[in-house]
């Protein structure tokens, strides 16, 4: 178990660098968390700490109610103010292994209008299987953000939700997958925003969206040595 926790600390610490690299965060906003496989635990960043100081030992280990594990490494720091939202998602969506939150500019602009991003480019059909939906307005401090994420994404193909007047939450089978969804969400939010400045958007017929999504999720990528598909969601190139 300690190996799994160590691995999650290392993943979560380094993936915060990806949020910076892709320009998804400013100052100390945004966070990445990952479930510890085989345990009712997850690892998340501390609150209000500079991105340059997010080392593996500064990451915080919490139970699925969002309580910091007493005496664990990093437990002297306060966890991210979004910890309750992450905990709610891990508690109620057992298939989710990673959650990411950002206020990335273009996606948050759609959230500020309360407008879903329509599926008008094939890369978006591949990645999200349709529109990126809007979740309810919810304020920080209890389960309400988590409840809004789960209510919006349960049964939806999209791994990203635009929380109204707030920002983006993404889910994935692990933290890397959720970071990828956050990067791709901002990319499509920007492209579709720019497209609309030039004229009307042209929708992709739903049956084609379904076919593209299915192909990308199941066929795209490299055949692995074991005969299964390599992971299209995290290895796209
Ligand atoms: Zn936020």
Short mmCIF file of N, CA, C and O and ligand atoms in Angstrom, two decimals, residues 29-31 81-82 101-103 140 145 166-169, ligand 1:
data_model
loop_
_atom_site.label_atom_id
_atom_site.label_comp_id
_atom_site.label_asym_id
_atom_site.label_seq_id
_atom_site.Cartn_x
_atom_site.Cartn_y
_atom_site.Cartn_z
N UNK A 29 -4.42 28.58 -8.18
CA UNK A 29 -5.72 27.98 -8.54
C UNK A 29 -5.50 26.65 -9.26
O UNK A 29 -4.45 26.42 -9.85
N UNK A 30 -6.50 25.81 -9.20
CA UNK A 30 -6.48 24.53 -9.91
C UNK A 30 -5.94 23.42 -9.04
O UNK A 30 -5.20 23.67 -8.07
N UNK A 31 -6.29 22.21 -9.35
CA UNK A 31 -5.79 21.07 -8.58
C UNK A 31 -6.00 19.76 -9.33
O UNK A 31 -6.86 19.63 -10.18
N UNK A 81 -8.89 23.52 -1.14
CA UNK A 81 -10.25 23.88 -0.73
C UNK A 81 -11.31 23.12 -1.53
O UNK A 81 -12.49 23.13 -1.18
N UNK A 82 -10.90 22.43 -2.61
CA UNK A 82 -11.84 21.62 -3.38
C UNK A 82 -11.85 20.15 -2.95
O UNK A 82 -12.45 19.30 -3.62
N UNK A 101 -9.34 20.01 -11.56
CA UNK A 101 -10.14 21.24 -11.57
C UNK A 101 -9.27 22.40 -12.02
O UNK A 101 -8.14 22.56 -11.53
N UNK A 102 -9.77 23.18 -12.97
CA UNK A 102 -9.08 24.42 -13.38
C UNK A 102 -10.10 25.53 -13.63
O UNK A 102 -11.30 25.25 -13.75
N UNK A 103 -9.59 26.75 -13.73
CA UNK A 103 -10.38 27.89 -14.18
C UNK A 103 -9.83 28.32 -15.54
O UNK A 103 -9.67 29.51 -15.79
N UNK A 140 -18.36 26.59 -2.86
CA UNK A 140 -17.39 25.76 -2.17
C UNK A 140 -17.79 25.62 -0.69
O UNK A 140 -18.47 26.50 -0.16
N UNK A 145 -20.61 21.02 -4.87
CA UNK A 145 -19.88 20.98 -6.15
C UNK A 145 -19.75 19.52 -6.60
O UNK A 145 -20.02 19.19 -7.76
N UNK A 166 -18.09 29.17 -12.67
CA UNK A 166 -16.94 28.76 -11.86
C UNK A 166 -15.77 28.29 -12.73
O UNK A 166 -14.80 29.02 -12.90
N UNK A 167 -15.84 27.10 -13.27
CA UNK A 167 -14.70 26.57 -14.01
C UNK A 167 -14.96 25.13 -14.41
O UNK A 167 -16.10 24.67 -14.42
N UNK A 168 -13.87 24.42 -14.70
CA UNK A 168 -13.97 23.08 -15.27
C UNK A 168 -13.60 22.02 -14.24
O UNK A 168 -12.62 22.19 -13.51
N UNK A 169 -14.34 20.94 -14.18
CA UNK A 169 -13.91 19.72 -13.50
C UNK A 169 -13.87 18.61 -14.53
O UNK A 169 -14.78 18.50 -15.37
ZN1 LIG B 1 -12.42 26.65 -8.60
#
